[in-house]
N, C-alpha and C. Protein backbone atom coordinates (compact mmCIF):
# COMPACT_ATOMS: atom_id res chain seq x y z
N MET A 1 0.42 9.97 7.54
CA MET A 1 0.95 11.12 7.23
C MET A 1 1.78 11.83 8.06
N ARG A 2 2.54 12.66 7.41
CA ARG A 2 3.99 13.46 7.99
C ARG A 2 3.94 14.46 7.38
N LEU A 3 2.51 15.04 7.40
CA LEU A 3 2.84 16.13 6.68
C LEU A 3 4.10 17.01 6.40
N GLU A 4 5.28 17.43 7.24
CA GLU A 4 6.07 18.69 7.25
C GLU A 4 7.11 17.82 6.67
N TYR A 5 7.13 16.44 6.29
CA TYR A 5 7.79 15.73 5.59
C TYR A 5 6.97 15.20 3.89
N PHE A 6 6.49 15.59 3.63
CA PHE A 6 5.38 15.57 2.22
C PHE A 6 5.42 13.56 2.13
N GLU A 7 5.60 12.85 3.38
CA GLU A 7 5.17 11.69 3.67
C GLU A 7 3.43 11.23 3.47
N MET A 8 3.01 10.76 2.99
CA MET A 8 1.81 11.11 2.67
C MET A 8 0.61 10.00 2.85
N ILE A 9 0.94 8.87 2.36
CA ILE A 9 0.66 7.43 2.69
C ILE A 9 1.03 7.03 3.65
N ASP A 10 0.28 6.54 4.81
CA ASP A 10 0.85 5.17 5.50
C ASP A 10 0.90 3.84 4.98
N THR A 11 -0.52 3.30 4.86
CA THR A 11 0.14 1.99 4.48
C THR A 11 -0.45 1.41 2.92
N VAL A 12 -0.16 0.25 2.22
CA VAL A 12 -1.17 0.32 1.25
C VAL A 12 -1.59 -0.74 1.30
N THR A 13 -3.12 -0.99 0.78
CA THR A 13 -4.10 -1.89 1.66
C THR A 13 -4.64 -2.83 0.59
N SER A 14 -3.80 -2.87 -0.73
CA SER A 14 -4.29 -3.45 -2.16
C SER A 14 -3.59 -3.10 -3.04
N LEU A 15 -3.24 -4.09 -3.82
CA LEU A 15 -2.16 -3.53 -5.25
C LEU A 15 -2.78 -4.50 -6.15
N ASP A 16 -3.04 -3.89 -7.46
CA ASP A 16 -3.09 -5.26 -8.27
C ASP A 16 -2.61 -4.94 -9.33
N LYS A 17 -1.69 -5.09 -9.85
CA LYS A 17 -0.50 -4.94 -10.79
C LYS A 17 -1.32 -5.26 -12.30
N ALA A 18 -1.99 -6.09 -12.10
CA ALA A 18 -2.45 -6.74 -13.72
C ALA A 18 -3.80 -5.40 -14.00
N ALA A 19 -4.39 -5.18 -12.92
CA ALA A 19 -5.82 -4.20 -13.44
C ALA A 19 -4.73 -2.50 -13.33
N GLY A 20 -3.96 -2.37 -12.54
CA GLY A 20 -3.08 -1.81 -12.44
C GLY A 20 -3.79 0.12 -11.70
N ARG A 21 -4.13 -1.28 -10.59
CA ARG A 21 -4.90 -0.07 -9.51
C ARG A 21 -4.19 -0.54 -7.94
N ILE A 22 -4.68 1.02 -6.99
CA ILE A 22 -3.00 0.83 -5.83
C ILE A 22 -4.82 1.40 -5.20
N GLU A 23 -4.70 0.90 -3.70
CA GLU A 23 -5.89 1.08 -2.41
C GLU A 23 -4.74 1.32 -0.86
N ALA A 24 -4.46 2.96 -0.59
CA ALA A 24 -3.57 3.03 -0.09
C ALA A 24 -4.56 3.92 1.33
N LEU A 25 -4.14 3.94 2.22
CA LEU A 25 -4.92 4.66 3.32
C LEU A 25 -3.43 5.85 4.03
N ALA A 26 -4.32 6.93 4.52
CA ALA A 26 -3.49 8.00 4.45
C ALA A 26 -4.00 8.66 6.22
N HIS A 27 -3.60 8.82 7.13
CA HIS A 27 -4.05 8.97 8.22
C HIS A 27 -3.42 9.97 8.77
N VAL A 28 -4.39 11.26 8.74
CA VAL A 28 -4.35 12.84 8.72
C VAL A 28 -3.66 12.88 10.18
N PRO A 29 -2.57 13.65 11.18
CA PRO A 29 -2.31 13.95 12.05
C PRO A 29 -3.30 14.87 12.97
N MET A 30 -3.04 14.79 14.54
CA MET A 30 -4.35 15.80 15.21
C MET A 30 -3.89 17.16 15.12
N GLU A 31 -2.18 16.56 15.11
CA GLU A 31 -1.31 18.12 15.21
C GLU A 31 -0.14 18.27 14.18
N SER A 32 -0.29 19.41 13.55
CA SER A 32 0.64 19.34 12.70
C SER A 32 1.14 21.22 12.50
N PRO A 33 2.20 21.77 12.35
CA PRO A 33 2.06 23.10 12.09
C PRO A 33 1.61 23.84 10.77
N VAL A 34 1.03 22.97 10.01
CA VAL A 34 0.55 23.34 8.80
C VAL A 34 -0.54 23.59 9.11
N PHE A 35 -1.40 23.04 9.92
CA PHE A 35 -2.61 23.71 10.75
C PHE A 35 -2.55 25.02 11.57
N GLU A 36 -1.23 25.19 11.89
CA GLU A 36 -1.73 26.52 12.70
C GLU A 36 -1.57 27.61 11.78
N GLY A 37 -1.55 26.97 10.68
CA GLY A 37 -1.64 28.57 9.41
C GLY A 37 -3.01 28.22 8.21
N HIS A 38 -3.42 27.07 8.52
CA HIS A 38 -4.50 26.99 7.78
C HIS A 38 -5.47 25.98 7.85
N PHE A 39 -6.13 26.80 8.69
CA PHE A 39 -6.11 28.03 9.00
C PHE A 39 -6.88 27.57 10.77
N PRO A 40 -6.06 29.34 11.70
CA PRO A 40 -5.83 29.58 12.80
C PRO A 40 -7.25 28.96 13.29
N GLY A 41 -7.76 27.98 14.37
CA GLY A 41 -8.68 28.03 15.02
C GLY A 41 -9.57 27.19 14.30
N HIS A 42 -9.53 26.95 12.52
CA HIS A 42 -10.07 25.52 11.63
C HIS A 42 -9.08 25.30 11.23
N PRO A 43 -8.51 23.77 11.45
CA PRO A 43 -7.74 23.44 11.09
C PRO A 43 -8.17 22.33 9.65
N LEU A 44 -7.80 22.64 8.47
CA LEU A 44 -8.14 21.91 7.25
C LEU A 44 -7.14 21.61 6.55
N VAL A 45 -6.96 20.67 6.23
CA VAL A 45 -5.45 20.16 4.65
C VAL A 45 -5.75 20.61 3.50
N PRO A 46 -4.82 21.52 3.73
CA PRO A 46 -4.07 22.35 2.29
C PRO A 46 -4.84 21.24 1.10
N GLY A 47 -5.80 21.25 0.69
CA GLY A 47 -5.85 21.09 -1.32
C GLY A 47 -4.54 20.45 -2.00
N VAL A 48 -3.60 21.52 -1.54
CA VAL A 48 -1.65 21.01 -2.42
C VAL A 48 -1.80 19.88 -1.86
N LEU A 49 -2.30 19.22 -0.76
CA LEU A 49 -1.68 18.02 0.30
C LEU A 49 -2.66 16.94 0.10
N LEU A 50 -3.48 17.80 -0.40
CA LEU A 50 -5.07 16.34 -0.61
C LEU A 50 -3.67 16.20 -2.26
N THR A 51 -4.04 17.01 -2.72
CA THR A 51 -3.83 16.71 -4.31
C THR A 51 -2.09 15.78 -3.99
N GLU A 52 -1.29 15.85 -3.66
CA GLU A 52 0.18 15.58 -3.29
C GLU A 52 -0.10 13.46 -2.71
N THR A 53 -1.53 14.02 -2.23
CA THR A 53 -1.75 12.44 -1.30
C THR A 53 -2.13 11.23 -2.51
N MET A 54 -2.91 12.69 -3.32
CA MET A 54 -3.20 11.33 -4.82
C MET A 54 -1.86 10.96 -5.59
N ALA A 55 -1.07 11.99 -5.46
CA ALA A 55 0.30 11.93 -6.85
C ALA A 55 0.98 10.28 -5.92
N GLN A 56 1.22 10.70 -4.62
CA GLN A 56 2.30 9.50 -4.18
C GLN A 56 1.68 7.89 -4.53
N ALA A 57 -0.09 8.09 -3.95
CA ALA A 57 -0.32 7.40 -4.17
C ALA A 57 -0.42 6.64 -5.87
N SER A 58 -0.20 7.47 -6.37
CA SER A 58 -0.27 6.62 -7.83
C SER A 58 1.06 6.50 -8.27
N GLY A 59 2.03 7.61 -7.85
CA GLY A 59 3.56 7.16 -7.50
C GLY A 59 3.62 5.79 -7.98
N TYR A 60 3.73 5.49 -6.36
CA TYR A 60 3.69 3.65 -5.67
C TYR A 60 2.65 3.11 -7.05
N LEU A 61 2.05 3.22 -7.61
CA LEU A 61 1.50 2.28 -8.49
C LEU A 61 1.92 2.34 -9.24
N LEU A 62 2.69 3.24 -10.09
CA LEU A 62 4.20 3.48 -11.06
C LEU A 62 4.85 2.60 -10.78
N LEU A 63 5.69 2.62 -9.72
CA LEU A 63 6.71 1.91 -9.05
C LEU A 63 6.94 0.76 -9.41
N ALA A 64 5.22 0.42 -8.55
CA ALA A 64 5.62 -0.93 -8.63
C ALA A 64 5.07 -1.82 -10.19
N HIS A 65 3.80 -0.83 -10.98
CA HIS A 65 4.13 -1.29 -12.31
C HIS A 65 5.40 -1.37 -12.86
N LEU A 66 6.16 -0.55 -12.84
CA LEU A 66 7.39 -0.41 -13.30
C LEU A 66 8.41 -1.00 -12.61
N ASP A 67 8.02 -2.11 -12.09
CA ASP A 67 9.19 -3.23 -11.08
C ASP A 67 10.24 -2.41 -10.46
N PHE A 68 10.18 -1.04 -10.06
CA PHE A 68 11.03 -0.14 -9.40
C PHE A 68 12.60 -0.02 -10.14
N VAL A 69 12.47 -0.02 -11.62
CA VAL A 69 13.53 0.72 -12.46
C VAL A 69 13.57 1.69 -12.51
N GLN A 70 12.49 2.49 -12.59
CA GLN A 70 11.98 3.73 -13.00
C GLN A 70 11.34 4.53 -12.49
N MET A 71 11.71 5.99 -12.14
CA MET A 71 10.90 6.74 -10.96
C MET A 71 9.75 7.60 -11.70
N PRO A 72 8.99 7.48 -11.24
CA PRO A 72 7.49 8.18 -11.82
C PRO A 72 7.96 9.79 -10.61
N PHE A 73 7.87 11.15 -12.01
CA PHE A 73 7.77 11.84 -11.31
C PHE A 73 6.94 12.61 -11.80
N LEU A 74 5.72 13.74 -10.95
CA LEU A 74 4.87 14.66 -11.61
C LEU A 74 5.17 15.16 -12.30
N MET A 75 4.33 15.28 -13.31
CA MET A 75 5.16 16.74 -14.25
C MET A 75 3.12 17.45 -14.51
N ALA A 76 2.06 16.83 -14.13
CA ALA A 76 0.72 18.01 -14.53
C ALA A 76 -0.40 17.12 -13.56
N VAL A 77 -0.84 17.84 -13.40
CA VAL A 77 -2.37 17.64 -12.64
C VAL A 77 -3.35 17.95 -13.19
N ASP A 78 -5.04 17.45 -13.68
CA ASP A 78 -6.02 18.18 -14.76
C ASP A 78 -7.16 17.29 -13.85
N LYS A 79 -7.83 18.29 -14.31
CA LYS A 79 -9.14 17.99 -13.66
C LYS A 79 -9.62 18.03 -12.36
N ALA A 80 -8.40 19.01 -11.05
CA ALA A 80 -8.35 18.32 -10.11
C ALA A 80 -10.06 19.19 -8.99
N ARG A 81 -10.71 17.97 -8.48
CA ARG A 81 -11.55 18.75 -7.80
C ARG A 81 -12.12 18.32 -6.22
N PHE A 82 -11.87 19.81 -5.37
CA PHE A 82 -11.98 19.15 -4.20
C PHE A 82 -13.96 19.25 -3.80
N ARG A 83 -14.26 18.18 -3.01
CA ARG A 83 -15.83 18.35 -2.79
C ARG A 83 -16.17 18.38 -1.65
N SER A 84 -14.96 18.13 -0.65
CA SER A 84 -15.28 18.75 0.93
C SER A 84 -14.20 19.38 1.53
N PHE A 85 -14.02 19.40 2.75
CA PHE A 85 -12.94 19.71 3.57
C PHE A 85 -13.11 18.43 4.34
N VAL A 86 -11.46 18.32 4.99
CA VAL A 86 -11.02 17.52 6.37
C VAL A 86 -10.38 17.85 6.86
N GLY A 87 -10.38 17.52 8.06
CA GLY A 87 -9.25 18.44 9.03
C GLY A 87 -8.47 17.37 9.62
N PRO A 88 -8.21 17.55 11.34
CA PRO A 88 -7.71 16.71 11.52
C PRO A 88 -8.24 15.30 11.98
N GLY A 89 -7.07 14.39 12.05
CA GLY A 89 -7.81 12.57 12.77
C GLY A 89 -8.19 12.41 12.01
N ALA A 90 -8.61 12.72 10.35
CA ALA A 90 -9.50 12.32 9.74
C ALA A 90 -8.40 10.35 9.39
N THR A 91 -8.96 9.63 8.47
CA THR A 91 -8.84 8.36 7.43
C THR A 91 -8.91 8.64 6.33
N LEU A 92 -7.80 8.85 5.40
CA LEU A 92 -8.87 9.11 3.97
C LEU A 92 -8.00 6.95 3.41
N ILE A 93 -8.91 6.97 2.19
CA ILE A 93 -8.73 6.08 1.52
C ILE A 93 -8.40 6.75 0.24
N VAL A 94 -6.99 6.15 0.12
CA VAL A 94 -6.54 6.95 -1.54
C VAL A 94 -6.58 5.67 -2.38
N GLN A 95 -6.84 6.08 -3.74
CA GLN A 95 -7.27 4.76 -5.08
C GLN A 95 -6.42 5.52 -5.89
N ALA A 96 -5.75 4.92 -6.43
CA ALA A 96 -5.30 5.51 -7.99
C ALA A 96 -5.30 3.82 -9.15
N SER A 97 -5.69 4.11 -10.35
CA SER A 97 -5.58 3.44 -11.42
C SER A 97 -4.71 3.96 -12.58
N LEU A 98 -4.25 2.93 -13.08
CA LEU A 98 -3.34 3.09 -14.13
C LEU A 98 -4.51 3.37 -15.76
N GLU A 99 -4.43 4.30 -16.18
CA GLU A 99 -4.89 4.83 -17.37
C GLU A 99 -3.74 4.96 -18.77
N HIS A 100 -2.44 5.06 -18.98
CA HIS A 100 -1.98 5.36 -19.47
C HIS A 100 -0.35 4.90 -18.83
N ASP A 101 0.54 4.35 -20.22
CA ASP A 101 1.80 4.15 -19.52
C ASP A 101 2.43 3.64 -21.03
N GLY A 102 3.76 4.86 -21.52
CA GLY A 102 4.43 4.21 -22.29
C GLY A 102 5.03 5.95 -22.93
N SER A 103 6.36 5.02 -23.72
CA SER A 103 7.05 6.36 -24.11
C SER A 103 7.88 7.63 -23.21
N GLY A 104 7.77 7.14 -21.69
CA GLY A 104 8.68 7.70 -20.93
C GLY A 104 7.15 8.16 -19.91
N TYR A 105 5.99 8.01 -20.36
CA TYR A 105 5.13 8.85 -19.59
C TYR A 105 4.25 8.36 -19.19
N ALA A 106 2.82 8.03 -18.20
CA ALA A 106 2.10 8.30 -17.45
C ALA A 106 1.08 9.19 -17.22
N VAL A 107 0.21 8.26 -17.24
CA VAL A 107 -1.34 8.88 -16.74
C VAL A 107 -2.20 7.77 -15.82
N THR A 108 -2.60 8.41 -14.69
CA THR A 108 -3.43 7.71 -13.63
C THR A 108 -4.92 8.57 -13.45
N LYS A 109 -5.84 8.33 -12.56
CA LYS A 109 -7.01 8.65 -12.17
C LYS A 109 -6.79 7.80 -10.66
N ALA A 110 -6.90 9.52 -10.11
CA ALA A 110 -7.29 9.45 -8.53
C ALA A 110 -8.11 9.55 -7.52
N SER A 111 -8.11 9.44 -6.32
CA SER A 111 -9.72 10.18 -5.76
C SER A 111 -8.89 9.67 -4.28
N ILE A 112 -9.55 10.48 -3.30
CA ILE A 112 -9.68 10.65 -2.02
C ILE A 112 -11.21 10.06 -1.47
N ARG A 113 -11.54 9.02 -0.53
CA ARG A 113 -12.31 8.97 -0.13
C ARG A 113 -12.54 9.11 1.85
N HIS A 114 -13.79 9.92 2.19
CA HIS A 114 -13.26 10.17 3.58
C HIS A 114 -14.59 10.03 4.23
N GLU A 115 -15.19 8.13 5.10
CA GLU A 115 -16.30 8.28 5.42
C GLU A 115 -16.88 7.75 4.73
N GLY A 116 -16.74 7.75 3.63
CA GLY A 116 -17.56 6.79 2.89
C GLY A 116 -17.88 7.81 1.70
N LYS A 117 -17.66 9.15 1.15
CA LYS A 117 -17.82 9.91 0.22
C LYS A 117 -16.62 10.80 -0.09
N PRO A 118 -16.75 11.24 -1.05
CA PRO A 118 -15.73 11.65 -2.21
C PRO A 118 -15.04 12.75 -1.54
N LEU A 119 -14.03 12.84 -1.14
CA LEU A 119 -13.11 14.67 -1.02
C LEU A 119 -12.83 14.71 -2.02
N ALA A 120 -11.65 14.18 -3.20
CA ALA A 120 -11.29 15.47 -4.03
C ALA A 120 -10.79 14.02 -4.88
N ASP A 121 -10.69 14.36 -5.91
CA ASP A 121 -9.35 13.27 -7.22
C ASP A 121 -9.54 14.09 -8.50
N ALA A 122 -8.57 13.57 -9.28
CA ALA A 122 -7.94 14.31 -10.34
C ALA A 122 -6.85 13.35 -11.01
N GLU A 123 -6.56 13.78 -12.60
CA GLU A 123 -6.23 12.78 -13.66
C GLU A 123 -4.80 13.87 -13.36
N LEU A 124 -3.90 12.40 -13.62
CA LEU A 124 -2.42 13.03 -13.12
C LEU A 124 -1.25 12.16 -14.01
N ARG A 125 -0.54 13.13 -14.23
CA ARG A 125 0.43 12.86 -15.72
C ARG A 125 1.43 13.15 -15.04
N PHE A 126 2.68 11.37 -15.06
CA PHE A 126 3.89 11.50 -15.19
C PHE A 126 4.77 11.21 -16.38
N ARG A 127 6.74 11.49 -15.85
CA ARG A 127 6.74 11.39 -16.78
C ARG A 127 8.23 10.03 -15.85
N THR A 128 8.64 9.18 -16.15
CA THR A 128 8.89 8.30 -15.71
C THR A 128 10.64 8.13 -16.15
N MET A 129 11.31 7.47 -15.28
CA MET A 129 12.82 7.47 -15.82
C MET A 129 13.80 7.13 -14.74
N PRO A 130 14.88 6.37 -15.63
CA PRO A 130 15.62 6.07 -14.40
C PRO A 130 16.31 6.54 -13.03
N PHE A 131 16.04 6.15 -12.23
CA PHE A 131 15.66 6.77 -10.81
C PHE A 131 17.42 7.76 -10.47
N PRO A 132 17.00 9.18 -10.25
CA PRO A 132 18.50 9.60 -9.86
C PRO A 132 19.55 8.66 -8.96
N GLU A 133 20.69 9.18 -8.92
CA GLU A 133 21.69 8.84 -8.25
C GLU A 133 21.58 8.90 -6.96
N GLY A 134 20.93 7.42 -6.07
CA GLY A 134 20.95 7.62 -4.94
C GLY A 134 19.42 7.78 -4.44
N LEU A 135 18.64 8.20 -5.04
CA LEU A 135 16.99 7.94 -4.88
C LEU A 135 16.57 6.83 -4.69
N ASP A 136 17.19 5.93 -5.37
CA ASP A 136 16.46 4.56 -4.93
C ASP A 136 16.54 3.71 -3.72
N VAL A 137 17.23 3.75 -3.06
CA VAL A 137 17.80 3.34 -2.35
C VAL A 137 16.16 3.66 -0.95
N PRO A 138 16.56 4.99 -0.39
CA PRO A 138 15.46 6.21 0.50
C PRO A 138 13.47 5.17 -0.59
N MET A 139 13.63 5.48 -1.81
CA MET A 139 12.18 5.08 -2.07
C MET A 139 11.99 3.98 -1.93
N ARG A 140 13.29 2.89 -1.97
CA ARG A 140 12.51 1.19 -1.71
C ARG A 140 12.54 1.01 -0.47
N GLU A 141 13.06 1.65 0.53
CA GLU A 141 13.11 1.32 2.00
C GLU A 141 11.29 2.34 2.28
N ARG A 142 11.24 2.97 1.69
CA ARG A 142 9.80 3.92 1.88
C ARG A 142 8.93 2.64 1.49
N ALA A 143 8.23 2.38 0.39
CA ALA A 143 8.03 1.62 -0.36
C ALA A 143 7.54 -0.30 0.95
N GLN A 144 8.84 -0.18 1.17
CA GLN A 144 8.87 -1.43 2.43
C GLN A 144 8.14 -0.80 3.64
N ARG A 145 8.10 -0.41 4.38
CA ARG A 145 7.48 0.78 5.12
C ARG A 145 6.36 0.90 5.41
N ILE A 146 5.46 1.28 4.30
CA ILE A 146 4.38 1.21 3.66
C ILE A 146 3.39 -0.21 3.32
N GLY A 147 4.36 -1.11 3.18
CA GLY A 147 4.14 -2.27 2.20
C GLY A 147 3.21 -2.69 0.91
N LEU A 148 4.31 -1.68 0.45
CA LEU A 148 3.80 -1.57 -1.30
C LEU A 148 5.03 -3.18 -1.57
N MET A 149 6.02 -3.00 -0.93
CA MET A 149 7.02 -3.89 -1.40
C MET A 149 6.32 -5.08 -1.58
N ASP A 150 5.97 -5.75 -0.24
CA ASP A 150 5.22 -6.94 0.01
C ASP A 150 4.09 -7.38 -0.83
N ARG A 151 3.07 -5.66 -1.11
CA ARG A 151 2.45 -6.50 -2.00
C ARG A 151 2.56 -6.47 -3.16
N ALA A 152 3.58 -5.39 -3.99
CA ALA A 152 4.24 -6.15 -4.80
C ALA A 152 4.57 -7.30 -5.39
N VAL A 153 5.20 -7.99 -4.53
CA VAL A 153 5.67 -8.76 -4.54
C VAL A 153 4.53 -10.08 -4.64
N ALA A 154 3.80 -10.48 -4.03
CA ALA A 154 1.86 -11.06 -3.86
C ALA A 154 1.59 -11.05 -4.96
N ALA A 155 1.77 -9.52 -5.72
CA ALA A 155 1.07 -9.62 -7.29
C ALA A 155 2.05 -9.75 -8.30
N GLY A 156 3.27 -10.39 -8.29
CA GLY A 156 4.64 -11.10 -8.74
C GLY A 156 5.43 -10.32 -9.43
N ALA A 157 5.85 -9.10 -9.15
CA ALA A 157 7.20 -8.59 -8.90
C ALA A 157 8.41 -9.16 -7.86
N PRO A 158 9.33 -8.31 -9.04
CA PRO A 158 10.43 -9.68 -8.15
C PRO A 158 11.18 -9.18 -6.23
N PRO A 159 11.07 -9.68 -6.01
CA PRO A 159 11.42 -9.04 -4.41
C PRO A 159 12.29 -8.40 -4.13
N GLY A 160 12.26 -6.98 -3.66
CA GLY A 160 12.81 -5.70 -3.54
C GLY A 160 12.83 -5.20 -4.89
N GLY A 161 11.85 -5.24 -6.01
CA GLY A 161 11.64 -4.91 -7.67
C GLY A 161 12.77 -5.49 -8.05
N ALA A 162 13.04 -4.83 -9.30
CA ALA A 162 14.30 -5.46 -10.29
C ALA A 162 14.87 -4.78 -10.33
N VAL A 163 16.31 -5.09 -10.39
CA VAL A 163 17.39 -4.21 -10.28
C VAL A 163 18.09 -3.72 -11.59
N PRO A 164 17.52 -2.20 -11.49
CA PRO A 164 18.16 -1.79 -13.16
C PRO A 164 19.55 -1.86 -14.05
N ALA A 165 19.75 -2.51 -14.96
CA ALA A 165 20.53 -2.50 -16.01
C ALA A 165 21.70 -1.23 -15.72
């Protein structure tokens, strides 16, 4: 995780395009300016960043599902629950599954586990649309760095994702 840059997912560990599922790892850094204020002397990952972590895993699932032709944008978070706290140094397992995709909208269910126990879960809604000018290249580069592109190709996607028409 690079909290200050909102890069929450470190590695995609599995992708099943046919089943619409992804699993990823997110390593909470030992130090971050975020922890200076949340909370001094008792650092915790803010719930909003846990939500963002689930949204990013879901977004990467949707990118692979859509062969990198469309970009998912988070539109709503429903039924979000936080079951515990997590601090610096934790390794989080993030899972997301595709519940619906159609008419430019998608719904996922996502969860985070820490040390085998549920930490957070939510239902997330996305608007899917063509990439805004200039955003596709950095998204593909980030997907490559975290291993999503290799997992997507192994799952049957075109190498590098489809090229938009």
